[in-house]
C-alpha positions as protocol buffer text, in pm:
chain_id: "A"
residue {
  index: 1
  type: UNK
  ca { x: 10968 y: 4929 z: 9538 }
}
residue {
  index: 2
  type: UNK
  ca { x: 10775 y: 5249 z: 9592 }
}
residue {
  index: 3
  type: UNK
  ca { x: 10571 y: 5248 z: 9905 }
}
residue {
  index: 4
  type: UNK
  ca { x: 10196 y: 5261 z: 9856 }
}
residue {
  index: 5
  type: UNK
  ca { x: 10152 y: 5558 z: 10088 }
}
residue {
  index: 6
  type: UNK
  ca { x: 10406 y: 5762 z: 9887 }
}
residue {
  index: 7
  type: UNK
  ca { x: 10226 y: 5669 z: 9566 }
}
residue {
  index: 8
  type: UNK
  ca { x: 9891 y: 5773 z: 9711 }
}
residue {
  index: 9
  type: UNK
  ca { x: 10035 y: 6110 z: 9813 }
}
residue {
  index: 10
  type: UNK
  ca { x: 10176 y: 6166 z: 9465 }
}
residue {
  index: 11
  type: UNK
  ca { x: 9844 y: 6063 z: 9309 }
}
residue {
  index: 12
  type: UNK
  ca { x: 9657 y: 6304 z: 9534 }
}
residue {
  index: 13
  type: UNK
  ca { x: 9888 y: 6592 z: 9441 }
}
residue {
  index: 14
  type: UNK
  ca { x: 9857 y: 6512 z: 9070 }
}
residue {
  index: 15
  type: UNK
  ca { x: 9479 y: 6492 z: 9096 }
}
residue {
  index: 16
  type: UNK
  ca { x: 9464 y: 6835 z: 9260 }
}
residue {
  index: 17
  type: UNK
  ca { x: 9693 y: 6986 z: 8997 }
}
residue {
  index: 18
  type: UNK
  ca { x: 9498 y: 6817 z: 8719 }
}
residue {
  index: 19
  type: UNK
  ca { x: 9166 y: 6932 z: 8860 }
}
residue {
  index: 20
  type: UNK
  ca { x: 9294 y: 7290 z: 8874 }
}
residue {
  index: 21
  type: UNK
  ca { x: 9419 y: 7263 z: 8515 }
}
residue {
  index: 22
  type: UNK
  ca { x: 9087 y: 7121 z: 8399 }
}
residue {
  index: 23
  type: UNK
  ca { x: 8891 y: 7357 z: 8619 }
}
residue {
  index: 24
  type: UNK
  ca { x: 8792 y: 7228 z: 8960 }
}
residue {
  index: 25
  type: UNK
  ca { x: 8428 y: 7309 z: 8888 }
}
residue {
  index: 26
  type: UNK
  ca { x: 8423 y: 7139 z: 8549 }
}
residue {
  index: 27
  type: UNK
  ca { x: 8283 y: 6790 z: 8510 }
}
residue {
  index: 28
  type: UNK
  ca { x: 8629 y: 6652 z: 8421 }
}
residue {
  index: 29
  type: UNK
  ca { x: 8789 y: 6821 z: 8722 }
}
residue {
  index: 30
  type: UNK
  ca { x: 8522 y: 6686 z: 8957 }
}
residue {
  index: 31
  type: UNK
  ca { x: 8553 y: 6336 z: 8809 }
}
residue {
  index: 32
  type: UNK
  ca { x: 8931 y: 6343 z: 8853 }
}
residue {
  index: 33
  type: UNK
  ca { x: 8900 y: 6455 z: 9214 }
}
residue {
  index: 34
  type: UNK
  ca { x: 8633 y: 6191 z: 9282 }
}
residue {
  index: 35
  type: UNK
  ca { x: 8844 y: 5913 z: 9128 }
}
residue {
  index: 36
  type: UNK
  ca { x: 9142 y: 6015 z: 9344 }
}
residue {
  index: 37
  type: UNK
  ca { x: 8919 y: 6026 z: 9653 }
}
residue {
  index: 38
  type: UNK
  ca { x: 8785 y: 5677 z: 9575 }
}
residue {
  index: 39
  type: UNK
  ca { x: 9137 y: 5539 z: 9535 }
}
residue {
  index: 40
  type: UNK
  ca { x: 9246 y: 5703 z: 9860 }
}
residue {
  index: 41
  type: UNK
  ca { x: 8947 y: 5560 z: 10046 }
}
residue {
  index: 42
  type: UNK
  ca { x: 9001 y: 5210 z: 9909 }
}
residue {
  index: 43
  type: UNK
  ca { x: 9380 y: 5194 z: 9931 }
}
residue {
  index: 44
  type: UNK
  ca { x: 9454 y: 5399 z: 10245 }
}
residue {
  index: 45
  type: UNK
  ca { x: 9396 y: 5107 z: 10486 }
}
residue {
  index: 46
  type: UNK
  ca { x: 9632 y: 4888 z: 10284 }
}
residue {
  index: 47
  type: UNK
  ca { x: 9891 y: 5166 z: 10268 }
}
residue {
  index: 48
  type: UNK
  ca { x: 9876 y: 5221 z: 10643 }
}
residue {
  index: 49
  type: UNK
  ca { x: 9906 y: 4847 z: 10704 }
}
residue {
  index: 50
  type: UNK
  ca { x: 10211 y: 4838 z: 10476 }
}
residue {
  index: 51
  type: UNK
  ca { x: 10366 y: 5132 z: 10665 }
}
residue {
  index: 52
  type: UNK
  ca { x: 10313 y: 4953 z: 10995 }
}
residue {
  index: 53
  type: UNK
  ca { x: 10483 y: 4638 z: 10865 }
}
residue {
  index: 54
  type: UNK
  ca { x: 10783 y: 4820 z: 10717 }
}
residue {
  index: 55
  type: UNK
  ca { x: 10885 y: 5102 z: 10948 }
}
residue {
  index: 56
  type: UNK
  ca { x: 11099 y: 5372 z: 10791 }
}
residue {
  index: 57
  type: UNK
  ca { x: 11376 y: 5504 z: 11019 }
}
residue {
  index: 58
  type: UNK
  ca { x: 11372 y: 5843 z: 10844 }
}
residue {
  index: 59
  type: UNK
  ca { x: 10999 y: 5882 z: 10906 }
}
residue {
  index: 60
  type: UNK
  ca { x: 11040 y: 5769 z: 11266 }
}
residue {
  index: 61
  type: UNK
  ca { x: 11313 y: 6029 z: 11319 }
}
residue {
  index: 62
  type: UNK
  ca { x: 11093 y: 6300 z: 11169 }
}
residue {
  index: 63
  type: UNK
  ca { x: 10817 y: 6206 z: 11415 }
}
residue {
  index: 64
  type: UNK
  ca { x: 11063 y: 6222 z: 11706 }
}
residue {
  index: 65
  type: UNK
  ca { x: 11189 y: 6564 z: 11593 }
}
residue {
  index: 66
  type: UNK
  ca { x: 10834 y: 6695 z: 11552 }
}
residue {
  index: 67
  type: UNK
  ca { x: 10744 y: 6569 z: 11900 }
}
residue {
  index: 68
  type: UNK
  ca { x: 11056 y: 6737 z: 12043 }
}
residue {
  index: 69
  type: UNK
  ca { x: 10958 y: 7068 z: 11882 }
}
residue {
  index: 70
  type: UNK
  ca { x: 10601 y: 7030 z: 12008 }
}
residue {
  index: 71
  type: UNK
  ca { x: 10743 y: 6972 z: 12358 }
}
residue {
  index: 72
  type: UNK
  ca { x: 10916 y: 7310 z: 12337 }
}
residue {
  index: 73
  type: UNK
  ca { x: 11271 y: 7208 z: 12253 }
}
residue {
  index: 74
  type: UNK
  ca { x: 11453 y: 7445 z: 12021 }
}
residue {
  index: 75
  type: UNK
  ca { x: 11676 y: 7330 z: 11736 }
}
residue {
  index: 76
  type: UNK
  ca { x: 11995 y: 7404 z: 11934 }
}
residue {
  index: 77
  type: UNK
  ca { x: 11861 y: 7179 z: 12214 }
}
residue {
  index: 78
  type: UNK
  ca { x: 11785 y: 6902 z: 11965 }
}
residue {
  index: 79
  type: UNK
  ca { x: 12127 y: 6942 z: 11800 }
}
residue {
  index: 80
  type: UNK
  ca { x: 12301 y: 6919 z: 12139 }
}
residue {
  index: 81
  type: UNK
  ca { x: 12102 y: 6608 z: 12227 }
}
residue {
  index: 82
  type: UNK
  ca { x: 12194 y: 6445 z: 11895 }
}
residue {
  index: 83
  type: UNK
  ca { x: 12560 y: 6531 z: 11947 }
}
residue {
  index: 84
  type: UNK
  ca { x: 12556 y: 6381 z: 12298 }
}
residue {
  index: 85
  type: UNK
  ca { x: 12385 y: 6069 z: 12165 }
}
residue {
  index: 86
  type: UNK
  ca { x: 12644 y: 6036 z: 11887 }
}
residue {
  index: 87
  type: UNK
  ca { x: 12932 y: 6078 z: 12134 }
}
residue {
  index: 88
  type: UNK
  ca { x: 12798 y: 5805 z: 12363 }
}
residue {
  index: 89
  type: UNK
  ca { x: 12731 y: 5565 z: 12073 }
}
residue {
  index: 90
  type: UNK
  ca { x: 13078 y: 5595 z: 11918 }
}
residue {
  index: 91
  type: UNK
  ca { x: 13268 y: 5512 z: 12236 }
}
């Protein structure tokens, strides 16, 4: 099952592309953007609730890696930490 948040992101991207193709200033382009915004506003709380109920390990790891970079760790530092973690877990 596709996660609602992923679907909303795809919908948002398609709406932006479609609005550009139709002309963002045209009535059709504005209507498409408004419909996507309405869907986002209405479905975002449900999507976030779904994300909270079904954590994704890949997403969690990406958040950890982003926090490590924000804290000033370089990729070699992160790689070394992952290698040390792997060595301790396999013993």
